[in-house]
CSV table of C-alpha atoms and ligand atoms in Angstrom, one decimal:
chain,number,residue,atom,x,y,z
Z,1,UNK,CA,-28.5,15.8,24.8
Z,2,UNK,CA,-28.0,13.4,27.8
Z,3,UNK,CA,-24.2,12.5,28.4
Z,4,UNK,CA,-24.0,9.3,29.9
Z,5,UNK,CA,-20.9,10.1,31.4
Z,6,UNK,CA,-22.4,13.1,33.4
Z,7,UNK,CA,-24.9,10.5,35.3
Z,8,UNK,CA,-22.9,7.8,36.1
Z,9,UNK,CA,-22.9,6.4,39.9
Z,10,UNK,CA,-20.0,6.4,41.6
Z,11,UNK,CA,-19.7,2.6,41.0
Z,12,UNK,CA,-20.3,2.8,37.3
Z,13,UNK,CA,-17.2,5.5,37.4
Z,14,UNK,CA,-15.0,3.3,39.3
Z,15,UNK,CA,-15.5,0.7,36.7
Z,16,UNK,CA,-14.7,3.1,34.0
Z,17,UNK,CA,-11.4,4.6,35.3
Z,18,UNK,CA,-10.1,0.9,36.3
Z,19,UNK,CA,-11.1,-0.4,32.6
Z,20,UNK,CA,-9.3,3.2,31.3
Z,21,UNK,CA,-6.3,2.8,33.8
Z,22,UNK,CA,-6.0,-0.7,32.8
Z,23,UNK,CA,-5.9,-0.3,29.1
Z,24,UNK,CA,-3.5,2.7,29.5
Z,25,UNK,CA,-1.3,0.5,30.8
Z,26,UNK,CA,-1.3,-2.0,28.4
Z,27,UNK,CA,-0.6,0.4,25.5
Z,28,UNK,CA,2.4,2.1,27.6
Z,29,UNK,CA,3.8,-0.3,29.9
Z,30,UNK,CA,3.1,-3.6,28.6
Z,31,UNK,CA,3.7,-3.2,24.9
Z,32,UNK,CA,7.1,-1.6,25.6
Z,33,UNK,CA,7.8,-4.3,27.6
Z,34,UNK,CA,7.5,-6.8,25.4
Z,35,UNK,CA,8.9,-4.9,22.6
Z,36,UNK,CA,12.4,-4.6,25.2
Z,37,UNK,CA,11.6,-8.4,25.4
Z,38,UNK,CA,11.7,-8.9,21.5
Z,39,UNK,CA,14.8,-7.1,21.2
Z,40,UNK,CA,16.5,-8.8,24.0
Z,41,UNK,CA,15.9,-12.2,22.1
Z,42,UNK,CA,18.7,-10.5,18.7
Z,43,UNK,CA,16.0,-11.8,16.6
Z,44,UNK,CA,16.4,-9.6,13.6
Z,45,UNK,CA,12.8,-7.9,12.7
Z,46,UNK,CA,12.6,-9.0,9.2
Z,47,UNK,CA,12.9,-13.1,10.7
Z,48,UNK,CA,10.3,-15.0,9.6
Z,49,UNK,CA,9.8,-16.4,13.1
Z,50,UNK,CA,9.0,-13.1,14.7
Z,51,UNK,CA,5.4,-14.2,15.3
Z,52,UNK,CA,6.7,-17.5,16.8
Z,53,UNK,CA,9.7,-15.1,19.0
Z,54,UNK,CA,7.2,-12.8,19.9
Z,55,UNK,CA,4.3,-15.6,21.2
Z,56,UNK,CA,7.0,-17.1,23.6
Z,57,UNK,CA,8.1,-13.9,25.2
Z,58,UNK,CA,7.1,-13.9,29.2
Z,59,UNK,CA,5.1,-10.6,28.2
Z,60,UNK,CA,3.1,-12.1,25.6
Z,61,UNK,CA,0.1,-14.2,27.6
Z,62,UNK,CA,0.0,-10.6,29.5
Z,63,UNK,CA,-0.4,-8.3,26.6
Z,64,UNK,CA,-2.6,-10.7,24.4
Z,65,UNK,CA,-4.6,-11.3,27.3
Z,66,UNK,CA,-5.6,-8.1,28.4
Z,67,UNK,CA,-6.1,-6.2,25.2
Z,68,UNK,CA,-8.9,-8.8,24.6
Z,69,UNK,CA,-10.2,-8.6,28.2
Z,70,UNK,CA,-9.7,-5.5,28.8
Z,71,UNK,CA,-12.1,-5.0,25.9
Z,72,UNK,CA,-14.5,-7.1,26.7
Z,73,UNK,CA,-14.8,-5.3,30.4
Z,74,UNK,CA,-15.3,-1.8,28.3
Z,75,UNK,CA,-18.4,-2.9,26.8
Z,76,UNK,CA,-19.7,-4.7,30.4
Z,77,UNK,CA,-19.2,-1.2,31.7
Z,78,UNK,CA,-20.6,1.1,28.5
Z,79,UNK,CA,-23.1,-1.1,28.0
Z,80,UNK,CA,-24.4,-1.7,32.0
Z,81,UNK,CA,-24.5,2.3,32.4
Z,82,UNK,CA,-26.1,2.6,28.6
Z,83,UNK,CA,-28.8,0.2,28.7
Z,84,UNK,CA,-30.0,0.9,32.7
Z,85,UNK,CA,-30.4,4.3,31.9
Z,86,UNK,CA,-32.3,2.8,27.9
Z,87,UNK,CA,-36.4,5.0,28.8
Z,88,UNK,CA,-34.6,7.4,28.9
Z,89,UNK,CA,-32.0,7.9,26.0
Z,90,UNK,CA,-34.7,6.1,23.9
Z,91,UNK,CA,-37.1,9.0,25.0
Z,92,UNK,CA,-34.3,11.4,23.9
Z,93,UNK,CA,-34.3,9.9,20.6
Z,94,UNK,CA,-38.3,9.6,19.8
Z,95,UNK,CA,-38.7,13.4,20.4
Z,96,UNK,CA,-36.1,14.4,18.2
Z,97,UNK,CA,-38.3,15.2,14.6
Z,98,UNK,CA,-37.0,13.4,11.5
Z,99,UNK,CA,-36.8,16.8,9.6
Z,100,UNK,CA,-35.5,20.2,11.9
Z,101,UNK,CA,-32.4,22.1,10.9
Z,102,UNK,CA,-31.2,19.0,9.3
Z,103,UNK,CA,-33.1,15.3,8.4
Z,104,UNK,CA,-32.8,11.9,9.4
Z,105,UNK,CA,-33.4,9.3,6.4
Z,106,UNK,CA,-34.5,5.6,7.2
Z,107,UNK,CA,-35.0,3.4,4.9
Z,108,UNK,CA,-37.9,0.7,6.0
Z,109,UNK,CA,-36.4,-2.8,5.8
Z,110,UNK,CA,-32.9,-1.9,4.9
Z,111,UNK,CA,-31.1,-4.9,4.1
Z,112,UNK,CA,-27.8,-5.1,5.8
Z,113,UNK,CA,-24.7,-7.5,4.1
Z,114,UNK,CA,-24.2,-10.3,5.8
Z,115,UNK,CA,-20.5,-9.8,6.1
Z,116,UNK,CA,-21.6,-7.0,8.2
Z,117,UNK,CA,-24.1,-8.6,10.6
Z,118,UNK,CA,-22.2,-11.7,11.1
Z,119,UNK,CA,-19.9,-10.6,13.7
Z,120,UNK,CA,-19.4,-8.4,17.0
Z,121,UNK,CA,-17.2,-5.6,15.5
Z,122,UNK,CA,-15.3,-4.7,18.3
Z,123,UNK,CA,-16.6,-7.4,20.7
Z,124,UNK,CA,-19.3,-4.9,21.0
Z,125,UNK,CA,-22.1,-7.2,22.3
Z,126,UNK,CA,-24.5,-6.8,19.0
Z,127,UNK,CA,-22.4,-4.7,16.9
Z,128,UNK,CA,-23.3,-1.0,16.0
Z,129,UNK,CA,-26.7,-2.0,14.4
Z,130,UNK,CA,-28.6,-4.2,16.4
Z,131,UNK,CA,-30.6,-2.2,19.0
Z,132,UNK,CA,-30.7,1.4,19.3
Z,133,UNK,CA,-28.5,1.5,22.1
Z,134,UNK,CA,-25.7,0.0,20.4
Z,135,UNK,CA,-25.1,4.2,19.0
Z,136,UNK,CA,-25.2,5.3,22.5
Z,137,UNK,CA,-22.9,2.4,24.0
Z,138,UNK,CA,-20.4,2.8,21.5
Z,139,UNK,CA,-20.4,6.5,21.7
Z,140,UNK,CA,-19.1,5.7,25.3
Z,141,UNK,CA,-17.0,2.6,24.2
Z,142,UNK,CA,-14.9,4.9,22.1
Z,143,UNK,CA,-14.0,7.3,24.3
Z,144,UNK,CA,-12.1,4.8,26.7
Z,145,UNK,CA,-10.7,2.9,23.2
Z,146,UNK,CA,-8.9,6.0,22.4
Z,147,UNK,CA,-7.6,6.6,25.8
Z,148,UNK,CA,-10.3,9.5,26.3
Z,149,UNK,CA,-7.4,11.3,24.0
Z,150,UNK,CA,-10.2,11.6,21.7
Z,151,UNK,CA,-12.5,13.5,24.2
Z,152,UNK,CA,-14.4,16.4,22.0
Z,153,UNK,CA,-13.7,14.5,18.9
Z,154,UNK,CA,-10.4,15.7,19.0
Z,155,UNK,CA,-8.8,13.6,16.2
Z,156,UNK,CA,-11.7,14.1,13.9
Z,157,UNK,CA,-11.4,18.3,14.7
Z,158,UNK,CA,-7.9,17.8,13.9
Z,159,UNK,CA,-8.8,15.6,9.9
Z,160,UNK,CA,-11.1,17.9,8.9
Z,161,UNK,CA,-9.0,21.5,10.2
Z,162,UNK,CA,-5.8,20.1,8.6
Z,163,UNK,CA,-6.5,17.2,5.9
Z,164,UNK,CA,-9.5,18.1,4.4
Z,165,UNK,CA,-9.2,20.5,1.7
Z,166,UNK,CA,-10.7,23.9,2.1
Z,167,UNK,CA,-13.3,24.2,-0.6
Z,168,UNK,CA,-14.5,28.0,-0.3
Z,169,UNK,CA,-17.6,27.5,-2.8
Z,170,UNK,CA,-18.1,23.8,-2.1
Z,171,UNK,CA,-22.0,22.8,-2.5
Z,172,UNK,CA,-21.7,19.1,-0.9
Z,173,UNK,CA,-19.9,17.2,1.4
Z,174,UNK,CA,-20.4,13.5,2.0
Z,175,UNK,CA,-19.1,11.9,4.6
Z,176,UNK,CA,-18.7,7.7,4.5
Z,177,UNK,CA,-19.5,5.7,6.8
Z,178,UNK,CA,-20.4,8.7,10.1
Z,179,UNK,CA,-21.4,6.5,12.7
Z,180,UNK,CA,-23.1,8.5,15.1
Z,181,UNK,CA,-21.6,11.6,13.5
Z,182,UNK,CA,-18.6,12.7,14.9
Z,183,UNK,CA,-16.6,12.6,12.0
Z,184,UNK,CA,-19.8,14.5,10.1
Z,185,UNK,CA,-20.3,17.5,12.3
Z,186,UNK,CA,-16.9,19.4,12.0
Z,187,UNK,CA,-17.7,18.9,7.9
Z,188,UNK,CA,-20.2,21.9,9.0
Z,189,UNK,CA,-17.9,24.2,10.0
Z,190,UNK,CA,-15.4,23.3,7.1
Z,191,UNK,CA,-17.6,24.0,4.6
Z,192,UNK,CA,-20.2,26.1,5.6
Z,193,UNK,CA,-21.6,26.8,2.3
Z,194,UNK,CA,-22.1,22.9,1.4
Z,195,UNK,CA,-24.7,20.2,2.3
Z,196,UNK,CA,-23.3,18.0,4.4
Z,197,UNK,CA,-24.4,14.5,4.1
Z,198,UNK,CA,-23.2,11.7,6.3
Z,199,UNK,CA,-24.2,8.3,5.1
Z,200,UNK,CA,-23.9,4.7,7.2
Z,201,UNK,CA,-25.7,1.5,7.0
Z,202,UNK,CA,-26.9,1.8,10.8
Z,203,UNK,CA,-29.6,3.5,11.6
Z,204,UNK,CA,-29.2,3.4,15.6
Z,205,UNK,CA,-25.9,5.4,15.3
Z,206,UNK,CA,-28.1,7.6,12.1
Z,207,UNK,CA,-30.5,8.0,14.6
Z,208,UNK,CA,-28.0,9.1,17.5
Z,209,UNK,CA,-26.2,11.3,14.8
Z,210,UNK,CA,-29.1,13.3,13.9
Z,211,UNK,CA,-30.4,14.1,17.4
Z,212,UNK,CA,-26.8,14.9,18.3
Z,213,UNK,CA,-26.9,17.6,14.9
Z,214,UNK,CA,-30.3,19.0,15.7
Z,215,UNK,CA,-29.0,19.8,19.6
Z,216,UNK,CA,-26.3,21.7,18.5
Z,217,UNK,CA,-28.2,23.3,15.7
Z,218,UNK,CA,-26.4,21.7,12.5
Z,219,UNK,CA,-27.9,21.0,9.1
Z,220,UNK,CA,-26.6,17.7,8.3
Z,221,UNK,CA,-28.6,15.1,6.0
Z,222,UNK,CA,-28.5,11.6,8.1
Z,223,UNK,CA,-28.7,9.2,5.3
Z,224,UNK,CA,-29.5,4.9,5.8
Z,225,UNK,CA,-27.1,4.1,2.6
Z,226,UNK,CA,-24.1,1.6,2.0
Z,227,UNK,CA,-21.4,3.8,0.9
Z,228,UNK,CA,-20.4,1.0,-2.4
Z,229,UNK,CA,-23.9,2.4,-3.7
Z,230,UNK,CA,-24.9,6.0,-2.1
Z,231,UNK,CA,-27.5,6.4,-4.8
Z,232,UNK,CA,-26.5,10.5,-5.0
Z,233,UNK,CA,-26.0,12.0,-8.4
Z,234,UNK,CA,-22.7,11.8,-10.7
Z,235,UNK,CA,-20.1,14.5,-10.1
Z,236,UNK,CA,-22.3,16.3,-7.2
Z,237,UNK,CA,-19.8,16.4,-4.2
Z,238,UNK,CA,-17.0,18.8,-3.9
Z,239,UNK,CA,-15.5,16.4,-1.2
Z,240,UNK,CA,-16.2,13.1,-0.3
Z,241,UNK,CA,-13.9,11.5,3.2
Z,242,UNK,CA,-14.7,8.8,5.7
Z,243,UNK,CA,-13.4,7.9,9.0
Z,244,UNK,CA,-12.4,4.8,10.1
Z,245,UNK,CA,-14.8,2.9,7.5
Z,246,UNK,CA,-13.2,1.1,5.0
Z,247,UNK,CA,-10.9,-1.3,7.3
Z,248,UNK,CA,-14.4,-2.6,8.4
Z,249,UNK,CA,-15.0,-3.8,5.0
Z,250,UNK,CA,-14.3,-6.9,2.9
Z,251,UNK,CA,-11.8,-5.8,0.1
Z,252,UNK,CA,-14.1,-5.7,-3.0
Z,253,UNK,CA,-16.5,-3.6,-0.9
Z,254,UNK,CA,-13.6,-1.1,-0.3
Z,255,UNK,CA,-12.5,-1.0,-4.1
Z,256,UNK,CA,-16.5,-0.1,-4.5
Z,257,UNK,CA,-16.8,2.3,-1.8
Z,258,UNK,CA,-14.0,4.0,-3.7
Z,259,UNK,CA,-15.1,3.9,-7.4
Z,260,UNK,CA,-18.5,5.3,-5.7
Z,261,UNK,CA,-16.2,7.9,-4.4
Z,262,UNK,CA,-14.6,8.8,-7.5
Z,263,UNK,CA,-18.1,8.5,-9.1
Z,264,UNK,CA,-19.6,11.1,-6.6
Z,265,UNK,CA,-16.7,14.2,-7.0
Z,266,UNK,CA,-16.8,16.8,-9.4
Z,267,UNK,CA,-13.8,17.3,-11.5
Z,268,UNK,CA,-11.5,18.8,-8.8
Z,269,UNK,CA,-12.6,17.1,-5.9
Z,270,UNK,CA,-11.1,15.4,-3.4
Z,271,UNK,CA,-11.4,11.8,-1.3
Z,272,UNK,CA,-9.7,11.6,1.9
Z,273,UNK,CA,-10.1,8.7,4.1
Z,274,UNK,CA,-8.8,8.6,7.6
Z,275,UNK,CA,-7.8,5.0,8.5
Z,276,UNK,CA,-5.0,2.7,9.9
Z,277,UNK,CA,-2.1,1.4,7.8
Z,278,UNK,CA,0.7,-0.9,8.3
Z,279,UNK,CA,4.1,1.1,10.0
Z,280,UNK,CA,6.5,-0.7,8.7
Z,281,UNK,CA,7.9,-1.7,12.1
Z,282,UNK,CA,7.5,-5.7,11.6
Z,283,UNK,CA,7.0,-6.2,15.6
Z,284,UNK,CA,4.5,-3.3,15.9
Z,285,UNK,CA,2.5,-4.6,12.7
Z,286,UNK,CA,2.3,-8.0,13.9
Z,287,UNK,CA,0.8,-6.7,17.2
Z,288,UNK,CA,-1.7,-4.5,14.4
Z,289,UNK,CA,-2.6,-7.2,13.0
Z,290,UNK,CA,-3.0,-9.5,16.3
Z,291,UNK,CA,-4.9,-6.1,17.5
Z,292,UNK,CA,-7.5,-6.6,15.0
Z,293,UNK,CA,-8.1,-10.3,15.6
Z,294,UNK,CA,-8.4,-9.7,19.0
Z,295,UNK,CA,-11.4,-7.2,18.8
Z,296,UNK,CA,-13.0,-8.8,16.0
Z,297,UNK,CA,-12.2,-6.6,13.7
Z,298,UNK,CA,-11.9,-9.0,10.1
Z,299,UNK,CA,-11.2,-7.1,7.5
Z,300,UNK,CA,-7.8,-4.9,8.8
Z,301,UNK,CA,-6.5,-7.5,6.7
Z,302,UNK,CA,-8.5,-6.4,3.9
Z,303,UNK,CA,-7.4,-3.0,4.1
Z,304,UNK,CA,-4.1,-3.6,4.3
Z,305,UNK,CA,-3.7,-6.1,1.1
Z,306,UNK,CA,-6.0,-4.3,-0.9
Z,307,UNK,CA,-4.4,-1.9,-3.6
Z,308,UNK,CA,-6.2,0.7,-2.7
Z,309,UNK,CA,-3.6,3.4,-4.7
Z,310,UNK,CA,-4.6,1.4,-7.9
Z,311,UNK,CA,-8.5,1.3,-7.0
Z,312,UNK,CA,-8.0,5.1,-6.9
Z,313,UNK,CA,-6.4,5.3,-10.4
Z,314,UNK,CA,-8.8,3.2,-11.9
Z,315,UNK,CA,-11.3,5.2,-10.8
Z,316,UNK,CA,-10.0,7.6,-12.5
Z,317,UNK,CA,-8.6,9.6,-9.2
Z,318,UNK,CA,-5.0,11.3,-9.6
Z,319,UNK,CA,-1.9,12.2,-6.7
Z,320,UNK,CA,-2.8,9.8,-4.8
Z,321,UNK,CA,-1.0,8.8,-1.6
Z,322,UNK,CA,-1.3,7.4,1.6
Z,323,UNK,CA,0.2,9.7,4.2
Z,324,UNK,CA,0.5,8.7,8.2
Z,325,UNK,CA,-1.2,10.7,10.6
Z,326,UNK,CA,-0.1,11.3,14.2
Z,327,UNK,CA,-3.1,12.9,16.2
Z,328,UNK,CA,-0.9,13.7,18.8
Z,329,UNK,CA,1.1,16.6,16.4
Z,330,UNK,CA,-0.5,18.1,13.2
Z,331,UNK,CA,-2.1,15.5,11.3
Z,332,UNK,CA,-0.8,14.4,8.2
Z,333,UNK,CA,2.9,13.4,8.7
Z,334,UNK,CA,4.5,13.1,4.9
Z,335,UNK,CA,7.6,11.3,7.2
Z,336,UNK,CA,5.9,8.8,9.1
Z,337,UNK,CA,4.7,8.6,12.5
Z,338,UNK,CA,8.3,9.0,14.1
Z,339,UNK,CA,9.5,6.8,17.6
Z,340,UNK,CA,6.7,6.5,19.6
Z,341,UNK,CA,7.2,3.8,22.3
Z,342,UNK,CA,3.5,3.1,23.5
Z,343,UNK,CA,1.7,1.1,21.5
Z,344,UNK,CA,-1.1,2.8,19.3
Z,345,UNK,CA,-3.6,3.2,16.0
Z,346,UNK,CA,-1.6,3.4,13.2
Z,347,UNK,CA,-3.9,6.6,12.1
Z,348,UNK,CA,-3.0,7.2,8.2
Z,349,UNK,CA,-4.9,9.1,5.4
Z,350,UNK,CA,-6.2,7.2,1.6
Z,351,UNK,CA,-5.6,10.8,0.0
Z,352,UNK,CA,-6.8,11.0,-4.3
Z,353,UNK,CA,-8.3,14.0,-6.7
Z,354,UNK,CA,-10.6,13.8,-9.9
Z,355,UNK,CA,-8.9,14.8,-12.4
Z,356,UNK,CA,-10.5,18.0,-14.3
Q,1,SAM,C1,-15.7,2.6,13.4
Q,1,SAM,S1,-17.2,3.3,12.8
Q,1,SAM,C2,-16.7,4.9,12.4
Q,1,SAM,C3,-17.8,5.9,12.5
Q,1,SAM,C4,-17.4,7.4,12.3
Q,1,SAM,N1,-16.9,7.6,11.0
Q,1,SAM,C5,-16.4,7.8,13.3
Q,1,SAM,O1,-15.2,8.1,13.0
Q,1,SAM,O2,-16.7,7.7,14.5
Q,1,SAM,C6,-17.4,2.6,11.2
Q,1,SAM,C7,-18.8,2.9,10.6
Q,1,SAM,O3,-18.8,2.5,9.2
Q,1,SAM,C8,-20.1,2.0,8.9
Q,1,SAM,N2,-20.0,1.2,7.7
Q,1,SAM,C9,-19.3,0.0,7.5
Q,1,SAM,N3,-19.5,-0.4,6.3
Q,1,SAM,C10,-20.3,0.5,5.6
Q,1,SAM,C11,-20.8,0.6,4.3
Q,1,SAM,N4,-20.5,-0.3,3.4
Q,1,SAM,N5,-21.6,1.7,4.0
Q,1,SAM,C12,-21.9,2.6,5.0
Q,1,SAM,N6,-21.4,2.6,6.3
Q,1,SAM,C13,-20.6,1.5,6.6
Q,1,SAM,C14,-20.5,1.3,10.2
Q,1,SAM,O4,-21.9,1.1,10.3
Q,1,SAM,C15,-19.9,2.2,11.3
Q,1,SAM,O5,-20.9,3.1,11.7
């Protein structure tokens, strides 16, 4: 497979490191700036006027400001190097067969939701679905979004080794939501004795997904499906997870992608979804939810107001917990995500069982 990043000019690669170098600083410099700033002020962090404290502090036009442009430069430059290089890559993608070690399955005039298609998630220019270079530029995107710390899918390596339950005999595996499939292809390795499935409502990132699977030699099932309605059988997956999915959903679209969850697991098995949650921290969570407003990202919100424990329960799931998760150390932290002074994802797992 053709890795943009190994044929970029030397321009394109200046462009890259300064949009890197710049959001770097913003996380680590900036933030901790204005979170010295904050504290300087003696407003207590419970006030209700720490939105108000925080807009006036001499850091704030900076740190709003660049997190949005910042942004916005990431997809110039992932999408300039993406779409000049678009024979190509779409070449790449027509001679990869539908059905090889594993299958790609479109679904001819898949209706999207609106609440999906009316907005640029991520400021991406056209969202995920909208061309199929949108897989390939946001493949790139999120490498500089997470700081290139998640280069080789690090964070996802790290959710499946140590969150995801080992299943020794499991026969299927389903993973919400896969994108282009980095979440899905360490589900292979996990559970080698299951069918792995990752479903999403995109095909551009499906189609990315499977031709990524079928280089490396993976069976993985590629599936156009919304995960509220997966259309698999009753009880028929050992383990069902997600990454980053459900905070791009409206709430009663979460509360349904978990009941189809819950639907889909055998007695015994286990959902685990790998999100972002609220810290705690009032200062830090205001800049969370700023975050998300900033890179058009609607329905953090909904995440974060939905009662997602008692969706579990009433889908009949048991111990369930959300749990934070620090990819820097092991995973799952049952203590929280500690001090961290640079300002980041609050990573955190949706954790439940059906009960046998
Ligand atoms: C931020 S991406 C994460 C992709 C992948 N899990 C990863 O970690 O890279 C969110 C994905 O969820 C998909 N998605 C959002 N709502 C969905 C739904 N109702 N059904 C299936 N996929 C959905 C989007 O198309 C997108 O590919």
């Amino acid at each position: 497979m053709i890795d943009i990043e190994d044929r970029l000019t030397l321009d394109e690669r200046a462009t890259v490191d300064f949009v890197l170098g710049l959001r770097k600083r913003w996380s680590d410099t900036v933030y901790p700036a204005l979170v010295e700033e904050f504290a300087e002020t003696g407003t207590p962090a419970e006030s209700p006027q720490l939105e108000e404290v925080m807009h006036g502090l001499p850091s704030y036009p900076w740190f709003s400001h660049l997190e949005r442009v910042q942004q916005k430069m990431l997809w110039r430059a992932a999408g300039d190097a993406v779409v000049g290089r678009r024979d190509q890559l779409v070449g790449e993608l027509d001679a990869v067969p539908g059905e090889g070690v594993g299958s790609l399955r479109l679904v001819d005039g898949f209706e999207l939701p609106s609440w999906y298609t009316d907005y640029d998630i991520h400021v991406q220019p056209g969202s995920f679905f909208s061309d199929d270079m949108s897989a390939y530029v946001y493949e790139f995107g999120a490498r500089i979004v997470m700081l290139r710390d998640n280069d080789g899918y690090k964070f996802h390596g790290l959710f499946a080794q140590t969150t995801l339950p080992d299943k020794p005999d499991a026969t299927r595996v389903v993973d919400m939501g896969c994108g282009f499939g980095k979440s899905t292809r360490p589900l292979v390795a996990k559970y080698p004795t299951a069918e792995v499935i990752g479903v999403d409502l995109a095909a551009p990132g499906l189609r990315l997904a499977h031709a990524e699977a079928e280089a490396e030699g993976l069976a993985i099932t590629y599936a156009q499906a919304d995960s509220r309605a997966t259309g698999l059988d009753d009880a028929s997956c050992d383990v069902v997870t997600g990454t980053m999915t459900l905070h791009e959903m409206p709430s009663d679209a979460i509360v349904d992608t978990i009941r189809e969850g819950a639907r889909l697991l055998k007695p015994g098995g286990e959902m685990h979804f790998l999100e972002f949650m609220l810290t705690g921290d009032p200062l830090r969570d205001a800049t969370v939810i700023e975050h998300a407003e900033r890179n058009n990202e609607p329905f953090f919100r909904a995440l974060f107001s939905t009662d997602t424990i008692a969706a579990c329960e009433e889908a009949g799931l048991v111990d369930v917990q959300w749990r934070a998760f620090d990819e820097r150390q092991l995973g799952v932290q049952p203590d929280g995500w500690g001090e961290r002074r640079e300002w980041h994802f609050p990573w955190a797992v949706l954790s439940a069982r059906k009960a046998v």
